[in-house]
Amino acid sequence: MSERPELALRAKELDAADELAPLRGRFVLDDVVYLDGNSLGALPVNVPDQVADVIRRQWGEQRIRSWEENGWWTAPERIGDRIAPLVGAAPGQIVVGDSTSVNVFKALVAAVRMAGDGRDELLVDATTFPTDGYIAESAARLTGRTLRPVTPADVPAALSERTAAVLLNHVDYRSGRLHDLPGLTAAVHARGALAVWDLCHSAGALPVGLDEHGVDLAVGCTYKYLNGGPGSPAYLYVRRELQDRFDSPLPGWTSHAEPFAMSPAYAAAPGAVRGRVGTPDILSMLALEAALEAWDGVSVEAVRAKSLALTDFFLECVGAYTEPGRVECVTPAAHAERGSQIALRCPDAGEVMKRLIERGVVGDFRHPDVLRFGFTPLYVGFADTERAARVLGELLSR
């Protein structure tokens, strides 16, 4: 379909009124419409120089002194405290390190141990990212529990006095559906079980409220909406009231109460430090710390408001630029059920996404037939959104 001048004009007006628009300058971007920040966030402009300093001065000149003089040793907790406000947590409850998968394993096994021997069932989100399911199955075998996959909507009915813990995704990675964290956490607690949440597709895109809603344990990656870089370390949240009971299945030396005593007997450190395992990955960790400066002065509530406005406008533009029935939106229309992405079902989605990328609109394809577009409000604008929908319409009309 041809360009709709009224949509282009409205996009220009919305960008002019956008209080977050200046934040785009905090990132390395070009004229590509980048709608894949839900897989890999854009590079913040300050990261290269800060990483160069870590390599050349801290490592190259100060070498081992940097563990103390440049704060390498305390980086996991310090950076955790920078992430904390973005997920609604007070300081001292998040430790950064390892991958999301490793942290899921730590959280689930620790949750089962805290739940006690009388609870022999572990519930897992049946629609979860595959790795979470693999880890949950292994954790169940390791702890002698039965694993039961259920959809998030069916969790309240599936809970019983047998339930030890429940692993859920805040936002579904395929569809972008936002699940009811407050309601499901309350339901889990009402049956005496522990709630473990995967925040990979929500942290940095919308308010989470870990402390407010009494979440027990949570994990998340940092390379999506937090823009930490490819393979940047993940994080683990342990609610303060549970920290003295948190019994990690991976009791590494850096989580020891006296790590440099080199004692043959393990004694867990107090606080969220218990979530540490081995030596921190300093290069990627300090790149993440630099990247988080892009959030200075930014309100997560403002990010959420823009996210919803962007995704609403995208759906409007897709409706205007594509023939009826050519694509089907699988992301919920209701704001209370929507994350920060739009997933469109399209019969030839794989080929369509290749052609979109060739035209300078970058999203991603999810097997078998889903076009996935992630909207990162820190750097995506309304003109970007209109252009993406217009190019999609042009490609689908051929």
mmCIF file of C-alpha atoms in Angstrom:
data_model
loop_
_atom_site.group_PDB
_atom_site.id
_atom_site.type_symbol
_atom_site.label_atom_id
_atom_site.label_comp_id
_atom_site.label_asym_id
_atom_site.label_seq_id
_atom_site.Cartn_x
_atom_site.Cartn_y
_atom_site.Cartn_z
ATOM 1 C CA MET A 1 0.000 0.000 0.000
ATOM 2 C CA SER A 2 1.090 3.587 -0.574
ATOM 3 C CA GLU A 3 2.327 5.904 2.133
ATOM 4 C CA ARG A 4 -0.306 7.356 4.420
ATOM 5 C CA PRO A 5 0.726 11.004 4.958
ATOM 6 C CA GLU A 6 -1.472 11.366 8.022
ATOM 7 C CA LEU A 7 0.379 8.529 9.778
ATOM 8 C CA ALA A 8 3.781 9.945 8.891
ATOM 9 C CA LEU A 9 2.677 13.363 10.161
ATOM 10 C CA ARG A 10 1.339 11.925 13.390
ATOM 11 C CA ALA A 11 4.599 10.020 13.920
ATOM 12 C CA LYS A 12 6.507 13.283 13.538
ATOM 13 C CA GLU A 13 4.253 15.007 16.063
ATOM 14 C CA LEU A 14 4.545 12.146 18.549
ATOM 15 C CA ASP A 15 8.332 12.182 18.281
ATOM 16 C CA ALA A 16 8.377 15.938 18.862
ATOM 17 C CA ALA A 17 6.355 15.518 22.064
ATOM 18 C CA ASP A 18 8.315 12.483 23.316
ATOM 19 C CA GLU A 19 10.184 13.241 26.550
ATOM 20 C CA LEU A 20 12.399 10.201 26.025
ATOM 21 C CA ALA A 21 13.430 11.102 22.461
ATOM 22 C CA PRO A 22 16.763 12.690 23.526
ATOM 23 C CA LEU A 23 17.851 9.338 24.977
ATOM 24 C CA ARG A 24 18.413 8.048 21.458
ATOM 25 C CA GLY A 25 21.652 10.021 21.497
ATOM 26 C CA ARG A 26 22.960 7.728 24.235
ATOM 27 C CA PHE A 27 23.222 4.852 21.739
ATOM 28 C CA VAL A 28 25.240 3.955 18.646
ATOM 29 C CA LEU A 29 22.614 3.824 15.900
ATOM 30 C CA ASP A 30 22.319 4.321 12.151
ATOM 31 C CA ASP A 31 19.402 4.741 9.760
ATOM 32 C CA VAL A 32 18.232 1.146 10.275
ATOM 33 C CA VAL A 33 14.962 0.710 12.160
ATOM 34 C CA TYR A 34 16.161 -1.561 14.940
ATOM 35 C CA LEU A 35 13.288 -3.562 16.425
ATOM 36 C CA ASP A 36 15.307 -6.449 17.847
ATOM 37 C CA GLY A 37 16.331 -4.959 21.181
ATOM 38 C CA ASN A 38 14.345 -7.747 22.819
ATOM 39 C CA SER A 39 17.135 -10.075 21.607
ATOM 40 C CA LEU A 40 20.170 -7.784 21.706
ATOM 41 C CA GLY A 41 20.061 -4.177 22.829
ATOM 42 C CA ALA A 42 21.914 -1.417 20.980
ATOM 43 C CA LEU A 43 25.388 -0.291 22.059
ATOM 44 C CA PRO A 44 25.424 2.685 24.456
ATOM 45 C CA VAL A 45 27.861 5.344 23.232
ATOM 46 C CA ASN A 46 29.886 5.445 26.462
ATOM 47 C CA VAL A 47 30.702 1.739 26.564
ATOM 48 C CA PRO A 48 33.649 1.535 24.116
ATOM 49 C CA ASP A 49 35.769 4.134 25.945
ATOM 50 C CA GLN A 50 35.004 2.683 29.358
ATOM 51 C CA VAL A 51 35.802 -0.846 28.239
ATOM 52 C CA ALA A 52 39.024 0.429 26.664
ATOM 53 C CA ASP A 53 39.949 1.924 30.042
ATOM 54 C CA VAL A 54 39.250 -1.404 31.766
ATOM 55 C CA ILE A 55 41.510 -3.197 29.298
ATOM 56 C CA ARG A 56 44.337 -0.715 28.902
ATOM 57 C CA ARG A 57 44.599 0.893 32.339
ATOM 58 C CA GLN A 58 42.888 -1.362 34.855
ATOM 59 C CA TRP A 59 44.071 -4.660 33.386
ATOM 60 C CA GLY A 60 47.044 -3.457 31.336
ATOM 61 C CA GLU A 61 48.654 -1.193 33.939
ATOM 62 C CA GLN A 62 47.211 -1.924 37.365
ATOM 63 C CA ARG A 63 46.688 -5.606 36.753
ATOM 64 C CA ILE A 64 45.845 -7.603 39.892
ATOM 65 C CA ARG A 65 45.612 -4.426 41.990
ATOM 66 C CA SER A 66 42.360 -3.673 40.176
ATOM 67 C CA TRP A 67 40.475 -6.299 42.152
ATOM 68 C CA GLU A 68 40.649 -3.863 45.051
ATOM 69 C CA GLU A 69 41.618 -0.480 43.640
ATOM 70 C CA ASN A 70 39.058 -0.496 40.816
ATOM 71 C CA GLY A 71 36.346 -2.437 42.624
ATOM 72 C CA TRP A 72 36.451 -5.581 40.533
ATOM 73 C CA TRP A 73 35.746 -7.818 43.512
ATOM 74 C CA THR A 74 32.559 -6.011 44.544
ATOM 75 C CA ALA A 75 31.260 -5.522 40.982
ATOM 76 C CA PRO A 76 28.577 -8.274 41.162
ATOM 77 C CA GLU A 77 26.795 -6.593 44.082
ATOM 78 C CA ARG A 78 27.467 -3.017 42.957
ATOM 79 C CA ILE A 79 26.025 -3.628 39.498
ATOM 80 C CA GLY A 80 23.165 -5.579 41.051
ATOM 81 C CA ASP A 81 22.251 -2.460 42.984
ATOM 82 C CA ARG A 82 22.189 -0.495 39.713
ATOM 83 C CA ILE A 83 19.743 -2.990 38.225
ATOM 84 C CA ALA A 84 17.601 -3.094 41.365
ATOM 85 C CA PRO A 85 15.555 0.099 40.738
ATOM 86 C CA LEU A 86 14.711 -1.112 37.228
ATOM 87 C CA VAL A 87 12.975 -4.196 38.642
ATOM 88 C CA GLY A 88 11.542 -2.637 41.795
ATOM 89 C CA ALA A 89 14.032 -3.965 44.328
ATOM 90 C CA ALA A 90 15.805 -2.313 47.231
ATOM 91 C CA PRO A 91 19.610 -2.568 47.345
ATOM 92 C CA GLY A 92 21.332 -5.680 48.624
ATOM 93 C CA GLN A 93 19.115 -8.266 46.927
ATOM 94 C CA ILE A 94 20.595 -8.699 43.442
ATOM 95 C CA VAL A 95 23.920 -10.216 42.465
ATOM 96 C CA VAL A 96 25.199 -10.140 38.877
ATOM 97 C CA GLY A 97 27.033 -13.052 37.305
ATOM 98 C CA ASP A 98 26.754 -16.296 35.337
ATOM 99 C CA SER A 99 24.097 -16.863 32.662
ATOM 100 C CA THR A 100 20.332 -16.821 33.016
ATOM 101 C CA SER A 101 20.298 -20.606 32.720
ATOM 102 C CA VAL A 102 22.764 -21.048 35.585
ATOM 103 C CA ASN A 103 20.792 -18.618 37.731
ATOM 104 C CA VAL A 104 17.522 -20.429 36.976
ATOM 105 C CA PHE A 105 19.171 -23.613 38.233
ATOM 106 C CA LYS A 106 20.435 -21.934 41.410
ATOM 107 C CA ALA A 107 17.050 -20.323 42.083
ATOM 108 C CA LEU A 108 14.952 -23.437 41.490
ATOM 109 C CA VAL A 109 17.054 -25.820 43.546
ATOM 110 C CA ALA A 110 17.331 -23.282 46.366
ATOM 111 C CA ALA A 111 13.551 -22.747 46.246
ATOM 112 C CA VAL A 112 12.878 -26.481 46.531
ATOM 113 C CA ARG A 113 15.281 -26.732 49.456
ATOM 114 C CA MET A 114 13.577 -23.833 51.236
ATOM 115 C CA ALA A 115 10.128 -25.328 50.609
ATOM 116 C CA GLY A 116 11.005 -28.462 52.570
ATOM 117 C CA ASP A 117 10.746 -32.218 52.155
ATOM 118 C CA GLY A 118 6.957 -32.381 52.340
ATOM 119 C CA ARG A 119 6.505 -30.691 48.974
ATOM 120 C CA ASP A 120 7.352 -32.948 46.067
ATOM 121 C CA GLU A 121 6.102 -31.115 42.976
ATOM 122 C CA LEU A 122 7.664 -28.370 40.871
ATOM 123 C CA LEU A 123 5.483 -26.370 38.468
ATOM 124 C CA VAL A 124 6.962 -24.779 35.353
ATOM 125 C CA ASP A 125 5.472 -22.481 32.735
ATOM 126 C CA ALA A 126 4.530 -24.787 29.850
ATOM 127 C CA THR A 127 5.062 -21.932 27.369
ATOM 128 C CA THR A 128 8.488 -21.031 28.734
ATOM 129 C CA PHE A 129 11.703 -20.396 26.835
ATOM 130 C CA PRO A 130 13.059 -23.920 26.212
ATOM 131 C CA THR A 131 16.138 -23.578 28.425
ATOM 132 C CA ASP A 132 14.016 -22.787 31.474
ATOM 133 C CA GLY A 133 12.151 -26.019 30.868
ATOM 134 C CA TYR A 134 15.346 -28.023 30.445
ATOM 135 C CA ILE A 135 16.797 -26.592 33.653
ATOM 136 C CA ALA A 136 13.554 -27.181 35.553
ATOM 137 C CA GLU A 137 13.513 -30.825 34.453
ATOM 138 C CA SER A 138 17.085 -31.289 35.625
ATOM 139 C CA ALA A 139 16.388 -29.518 38.939
ATOM 140 C CA ALA A 140 13.390 -31.780 39.512
ATOM 141 C CA ARG A 141 15.473 -34.921 38.899
ATOM 142 C CA LEU A 142 18.269 -33.642 41.119
ATOM 143 C CA THR A 143 15.949 -32.882 44.032
ATOM 144 C CA GLY A 144 13.653 -35.896 43.591
ATOM 145 C CA ARG A 145 10.613 -33.802 42.703
ATOM 146 C CA THR A 146 8.000 -34.297 40.016
ATOM 147 C CA LEU A 147 7.957 -31.677 37.275
ATOM 148 C CA ARG A 148 4.556 -30.513 36.074
ATOM 149 C CA PRO A 149 4.296 -28.097 33.110
ATOM 150 C CA VAL A 150 1.207 -25.851 33.213
ATOM 151 C CA THR A 151 0.211 -22.679 31.419
ATOM 152 C CA PRO A 152 0.391 -19.538 33.582
ATOM 153 C CA ALA A 153 -3.392 -19.172 33.478
ATOM 154 C CA ASP A 154 -3.774 -22.656 34.949
ATOM 155 C CA VAL A 155 -1.264 -22.190 37.777
ATOM 156 C CA PRO A 156 -3.775 -21.189 40.498
ATOM 157 C CA ALA A 157 -5.837 -24.335 39.914
ATOM 158 C CA ALA A 158 -2.722 -26.540 39.699
ATOM 159 C CA LEU A 159 -1.277 -25.414 43.041
ATOM 160 C CA SER A 160 -1.570 -27.688 46.053
ATOM 161 C CA GLU A 161 0.100 -28.528 49.339
ATOM 162 C CA ARG A 162 2.497 -30.632 47.245
ATOM 163 C CA THR A 163 3.829 -27.610 45.339
ATOM 164 C CA ALA A 164 7.369 -26.583 46.288
ATOM 165 C CA ALA A 165 8.015 -23.840 43.760
ATOM 166 C CA VAL A 166 6.711 -22.358 40.527
ATOM 167 C CA LEU A 167 8.880 -21.043 37.670
ATOM 168 C CA LEU A 168 7.160 -18.494 35.440
ATOM 169 C CA ASN A 169 8.073 -16.037 32.688
ATOM 170 C CA HIS A 170 6.934 -12.458 33.182
ATOM 171 C CA VAL A 171 6.610 -11.946 29.415
ATOM 172 C CA ASP A 172 6.212 -14.760 26.892
ATOM 173 C CA TYR A 173 9.170 -14.608 24.504
ATOM 174 C CA ARG A 174 7.126 -15.678 21.461
ATOM 175 C CA SER A 175 3.898 -13.737 21.771
ATOM 176 C CA GLY A 176 4.856 -10.843 24.030
ATOM 177 C CA ARG A 177 2.067 -11.709 26.469
ATOM 178 C CA LEU A 178 2.566 -10.139 29.898
ATOM 179 C CA HIS A 179 1.603 -12.474 32.726
ATOM 180 C CA ASP A 180 0.086 -11.394 36.027
ATOM 181 C CA LEU A 181 3.105 -11.332 38.330
ATOM 182 C CA PRO A 182 1.277 -9.855 41.348
ATOM 183 C CA GLY A 183 -1.717 -12.186 41.104
ATOM 184 C CA LEU A 184 0.230 -15.360 40.372
ATOM 185 C CA THR A 185 2.796 -14.650 43.083
ATOM 186 C CA ALA A 186 -0.015 -14.155 45.596
ATOM 187 C CA ALA A 187 -1.653 -17.418 44.486
ATOM 188 C CA VAL A 188 1.634 -19.310 44.891
ATOM 189 C CA HIS A 189 2.168 -17.864 48.354
ATOM 190 C CA ALA A 190 -1.397 -18.685 49.405
ATOM 191 C CA ARG A 191 -0.543 -22.367 48.940
ATOM 192 C CA GLY A 192 2.760 -22.064 50.812
ATOM 193 C CA ALA A 193 5.031 -22.395 47.782
ATOM 194 C CA LEU A 194 7.782 -20.140 46.412
ATOM 195 C CA ALA A 195 7.554 -18.024 43.264
ATOM 196 C CA VAL A 196 10.503 -17.836 40.859
ATOM 197 C CA TRP A 197 10.206 -15.369 37.960
ATOM 198 C CA ASP A 198 12.193 -15.064 34.727
ATOM 199 C CA LEU A 199 12.381 -11.350 33.841
ATOM 200 C CA CYS A 200 14.375 -11.587 30.608
ATOM 201 C CA HIS A 201 11.669 -9.936 28.495
ATOM 202 C CA SER A 202 10.364 -7.442 31.043
ATOM 203 C CA ALA A 203 13.310 -5.883 32.902
ATOM 204 C CA GLY A 204 14.014 -2.518 31.339
ATOM 205 C CA ALA A 205 10.733 -2.491 29.433
ATOM 206 C CA LEU A 206 8.114 -2.168 32.164
ATOM 207 C CA PRO A 207 7.735 -1.937 35.963
ATOM 208 C CA VAL A 208 8.240 -5.281 37.702
ATOM 209 C CA GLY A 209 7.808 -4.578 41.428
ATOM 210 C CA LEU A 210 9.758 -7.476 42.920
ATOM 211 C CA ASP A 211 9.722 -6.115 46.474
ATOM 212 C CA GLU A 212 6.210 -4.710 46.268
ATOM 213 C CA HIS A 213 4.724 -8.034 45.201
ATOM 214 C CA GLY A 214 6.819 -10.266 47.477
ATOM 215 C CA VAL A 215 8.549 -12.237 44.734
ATOM 216 C CA ASP A 216 10.834 -14.838 46.305
ATOM 217 C CA LEU A 217 13.468 -15.331 43.634
ATOM 218 C CA ALA A 218 13.965 -13.863 40.166
ATOM 219 C CA VAL A 219 16.472 -14.119 37.333
ATOM 220 C CA GLY A 220 17.085 -12.194 34.158
ATOM 221 C CA CYS A 221 19.517 -11.468 31.372
ATOM 222 C CA THR A 222 21.039 -8.045 30.713
ATOM 223 C CA TYR A 223 21.650 -8.048 26.962
ATOM 224 C CA LYS A 224 18.086 -7.248 25.879
ATOM 225 C CA TYR A 225 16.367 -4.097 27.191
ATOM 226 C CA LEU A 226 19.274 -3.410 29.580
ATOM 227 C CA ASN A 227 21.700 -3.177 26.609
ATOM 228 C CA GLY A 228 24.602 -4.916 28.359
ATOM 229 C CA GLY A 229 26.090 -6.455 25.210
ATOM 230 C CA PRO A 230 26.185 -9.956 23.704
ATOM 231 C CA GLY A 231 26.539 -12.574 26.414
ATOM 232 C CA SER A 232 26.580 -9.998 29.201
ATOM 233 C CA PRO A 233 26.156 -11.561 32.653
ATOM 234 C CA ALA A 234 22.744 -12.305 34.078
ATOM 235 C CA TYR A 235 21.474 -11.547 37.584
ATOM 236 C CA LEU A 236 19.813 -13.284 40.497
ATOM 237 C CA TYR A 237 17.369 -11.667 42.946
ATOM 238 C CA VAL A 238 16.962 -13.185 46.411
ATOM 239 C CA ARG A 239 14.313 -11.535 48.589
ATOM 240 C CA ARG A 240 15.934 -10.164 51.718
ATOM 241 C CA GLU A 241 13.762 -12.234 54.071
ATOM 242 C CA LEU A 242 14.963 -15.447 52.392
ATOM 243 C CA GLN A 243 18.669 -14.714 52.135
ATOM 244 C CA ASP A 244 19.696 -16.502 55.316
ATOM 245 C CA ARG A 245 17.898 -19.636 54.050
ATOM 246 C CA PHE A 246 19.153 -19.469 50.462
ATOM 247 C CA ASP A 247 21.105 -22.716 49.982
ATOM 248 C CA SER A 248 22.778 -22.563 46.576
ATOM 249 C CA PRO A 249 23.406 -25.819 44.707
ATOM 250 C CA LEU A 250 26.585 -24.188 43.365
ATOM 251 C CA PRO A 251 28.500 -23.044 46.478
ATOM 252 C CA GLY A 252 31.543 -21.510 44.845
ATOM 253 C CA TRP A 253 34.485 -19.889 46.549
ATOM 254 C CA THR A 254 33.349 -16.314 45.894
ATOM 255 C CA SER A 255 30.138 -16.899 47.865
ATOM 256 C CA HIS A 256 32.083 -18.144 50.892
ATOM 257 C CA ALA A 257 31.913 -16.085 54.077
ATOM 258 C CA GLU A 258 35.721 -15.932 53.996
ATOM 259 C CA PRO A 259 36.683 -16.521 50.368
ATOM 260 C CA PHE A 260 40.400 -15.970 50.843
ATOM 261 C CA ALA A 261 40.677 -18.242 53.867
ATOM 262 C CA MET A 262 40.561 -21.156 51.421
ATOM 263 C CA SER A 263 38.808 -23.313 53.989
ATOM 264 C CA PRO A 264 37.924 -26.896 52.958
ATOM 265 C CA ALA A 265 34.528 -26.439 54.628
ATOM 266 C CA TYR A 266 31.938 -24.208 52.998
ATOM 267 C CA ALA A 267 30.278 -21.420 54.980
ATOM 268 C CA ALA A 268 27.895 -19.204 53.032
ATOM 269 C CA ALA A 269 28.375 -15.440 53.040
ATOM 270 C CA PRO A 270 25.487 -13.326 54.278
ATOM 271 C CA GLY A 271 23.089 -11.609 51.886
ATOM 272 C CA ALA A 272 22.734 -11.852 48.123
ATOM 273 C CA VAL A 273 26.456 -12.681 47.869
ATOM 274 C CA ARG A 274 25.321 -16.282 48.401
ATOM 275 C CA GLY A 275 24.245 -16.234 44.760
ATOM 276 C CA ARG A 276 27.830 -15.882 43.535
ATOM 277 C CA VAL A 277 29.792 -18.909 42.338
ATOM 278 C CA GLY A 278 33.172 -18.347 40.686
ATOM 279 C CA THR A 279 35.440 -15.506 39.614
ATOM 280 C CA PRO A 280 33.436 -12.640 38.066
ATOM 281 C CA ASP A 281 33.681 -12.103 34.302
ATOM 282 C CA ILE A 282 35.146 -8.635 34.657
ATOM 283 C CA LEU A 283 35.315 -7.459 31.040
ATOM 284 C CA SER A 284 31.667 -8.149 30.223
ATOM 285 C CA MET A 285 30.542 -7.186 33.723
ATOM 286 C CA LEU A 286 32.131 -3.739 33.557
ATOM 287 C CA ALA A 287 30.793 -3.259 30.018
ATOM 288 C CA LEU A 288 27.349 -3.873 31.525
ATOM 289 C CA GLU A 289 28.030 -1.395 34.311
ATOM 290 C CA ALA A 290 28.901 1.255 31.733
ATOM 291 C CA ALA A 291 25.829 0.399 29.666
ATOM 292 C CA LEU A 292 23.538 0.882 32.649
ATOM 293 C CA GLU A 293 24.524 4.554 32.710
ATOM 294 C CA ALA A 294 22.123 4.967 29.789
ATOM 295 C CA TRP A 295 19.379 4.637 32.416
ATOM 296 C CA ASP A 296 20.537 7.618 34.459
ATOM 297 C CA GLY A 297 17.558 9.876 35.150
ATOM 298 C CA VAL A 298 15.122 7.581 33.332
ATOM 299 C CA SER A 299 11.783 6.565 34.819
ATOM 300 C CA VAL A 300 10.662 2.996 34.170
ATOM 301 C CA GLU A 301 7.073 4.264 34.280
ATOM 302 C CA ALA A 302 7.834 6.695 31.436
ATOM 303 C CA VAL A 303 9.449 3.861 29.490
ATOM 304 C CA ARG A 304 6.329 1.749 29.950
ATOM 305 C CA ALA A 305 4.040 4.564 28.798
ATOM 306 C CA LYS A 306 6.083 5.054 25.636
ATOM 307 C CA SER A 307 6.291 1.303 25.033
ATOM 308 C CA LEU A 308 2.520 1.013 25.017
ATOM 309 C CA ALA A 309 2.173 4.079 22.807
ATOM 310 C CA LEU A 310 4.713 2.691 20.330
ATOM 311 C CA THR A 311 3.115 -0.741 20.135
ATOM 312 C CA ASP A 312 -0.389 0.761 19.829
ATOM 313 C CA PHE A 313 0.808 2.986 16.979
ATOM 314 C CA PHE A 314 2.588 0.076 15.286
ATOM 315 C CA LEU A 315 -0.584 -2.013 15.315
ATOM 316 C CA GLU A 316 -2.542 0.928 13.902
ATOM 317 C CA CYS A 317 0.016 1.397 11.131
ATOM 318 C CA VAL A 318 0.143 -2.330 10.337
ATOM 319 C CA GLY A 319 -3.645 -2.273 10.022
ATOM 320 C CA ALA A 320 -3.433 0.667 7.643
ATOM 321 C CA TYR A 321 -0.593 -0.654 5.483
ATOM 322 C CA THR A 322 -1.432 -4.366 5.137
ATOM 323 C CA GLU A 323 -4.325 -6.136 3.484
ATOM 324 C CA PRO A 324 -6.896 -7.570 5.921
ATOM 325 C CA GLY A 325 -5.982 -11.110 6.954
ATOM 326 C CA ARG A 326 -2.417 -10.949 5.619
ATOM 327 C CA VAL A 327 -0.981 -10.946 9.147
ATOM 328 C CA GLU A 328 -2.471 -11.871 12.510
ATOM 329 C CA CYS A 329 -1.359 -10.243 15.755
ATOM 330 C CA VAL A 330 -0.752 -12.842 18.466
ATOM 331 C CA THR A 331 0.234 -10.265 21.089
ATOM 332 C CA PRO A 332 -2.678 -9.347 23.379
ATOM 333 C CA ALA A 333 -4.360 -6.029 22.645
ATOM 334 C CA ALA A 334 -4.985 -5.276 26.318
ATOM 335 C CA HIS A 335 -2.224 -3.159 27.834
ATOM 336 C CA ALA A 336 -2.284 -5.177 31.059
ATOM 337 C CA GLU A 337 -1.400 -8.286 29.046
ATOM 338 C CA ARG A 338 1.217 -6.826 26.682
ATOM 339 C CA GLY A 339 4.972 -6.630 27.071
ATOM 340 C CA SER A 340 7.118 -4.452 24.796
ATOM 341 C CA GLN A 341 6.982 -6.470 21.612
ATOM 342 C CA ILE A 342 4.502 -7.238 18.857
ATOM 343 C CA ALA A 343 4.347 -10.698 17.323
ATOM 344 C CA LEU A 344 2.610 -11.082 13.972
ATOM 345 C CA ARG A 345 1.725 -14.451 12.493
ATOM 346 C CA CYS A 346 2.487 -14.638 8.785
ATOM 347 C CA PRO A 347 2.584 -17.794 6.588
ATOM 348 C CA ASP A 348 5.932 -16.896 4.968
ATOM 349 C CA ALA A 349 7.390 -15.172 8.020
ATOM 350 C CA GLY A 350 10.966 -16.404 7.587
ATOM 351 C CA GLU A 351 11.282 -15.026 4.065
ATOM 352 C CA VAL A 352 9.425 -11.825 4.967
ATOM 353 C CA MET A 353 11.838 -11.090 7.784
ATOM 354 C CA LYS A 354 14.828 -11.587 5.492
ATOM 355 C CA ARG A 355 13.359 -9.061 3.070
ATOM 356 C CA LEU A 356 12.544 -6.623 5.885
ATOM 357 C CA ILE A 357 16.155 -6.719 7.033
ATOM 358 C CA GLU A 358 17.311 -6.083 3.474
ATOM 359 C CA ARG A 359 15.088 -2.980 3.505
ATOM 360 C CA GLY A 360 16.570 -1.702 6.777
ATOM 361 C CA VAL A 361 13.914 -2.915 9.230
ATOM 362 C CA VAL A 362 15.408 -5.378 11.703
ATOM 363 C CA GLY A 363 13.163 -7.656 13.741
ATOM 364 C CA ASP A 364 13.406 -11.409 14.070
ATOM 365 C CA PHE A 365 11.684 -14.622 13.046
ATOM 366 C CA ARG A 366 10.406 -17.281 15.416
ATOM 367 C CA HIS A 367 9.595 -20.720 14.039
ATOM 368 C CA PRO A 368 7.293 -21.549 12.400
ATOM 369 C CA ASP A 369 5.429 -18.397 11.341
ATOM 370 C CA VAL A 370 6.026 -15.434 13.684
ATOM 371 C CA LEU A 371 7.481 -12.017 12.889
ATOM 372 C CA ARG A 372 8.685 -10.543 16.170
ATOM 373 C CA PHE A 373 9.274 -6.823 16.688
ATOM 374 C CA GLY A 374 10.736 -5.518 19.939
ATOM 375 C CA PHE A 375 10.224 -1.882 20.907
ATOM 376 C CA THR A 376 12.960 -0.395 23.097
ATOM 377 C CA PRO A 377 11.631 3.009 24.170
ATOM 378 C CA LEU A 378 15.078 4.400 24.997
ATOM 379 C CA TYR A 379 15.950 4.580 21.304
ATOM 380 C CA VAL A 380 12.961 3.587 19.128
ATOM 381 C CA GLY A 381 10.769 6.439 17.905
ATOM 382 C CA PHE A 382 7.373 6.802 16.299
ATOM 383 C CA ALA A 383 8.816 7.584 12.847
ATOM 384 C CA ASP A 384 10.750 4.309 13.114
ATOM 385 C CA THR A 385 7.506 2.571 13.950
ATOM 386 C CA GLU A 386 5.576 4.026 11.016
ATOM 387 C CA ARG A 387 8.423 3.203 8.618
ATOM 388 C CA ALA A 388 8.603 -0.412 9.807
ATOM 389 C CA ALA A 389 4.874 -0.952 9.261
ATOM 390 C CA ARG A 390 4.983 0.796 5.861
ATOM 391 C CA VAL A 391 7.883 -1.355 4.613
ATOM 392 C CA LEU A 392 6.128 -4.476 5.895
ATOM 393 C CA GLY A 393 3.003 -3.485 3.992
ATOM 394 C CA GLU A 394 4.983 -2.875 0.813
ATOM 395 C CA LEU A 395 6.621 -6.286 1.016
ATOM 396 C CA LEU A 396 3.380 -8.123 1.730
ATOM 397 C CA SER A 397 1.557 -6.467 -1.162
ATOM 398 C CA ARG A 398 3.974 -7.823 -3.779
#
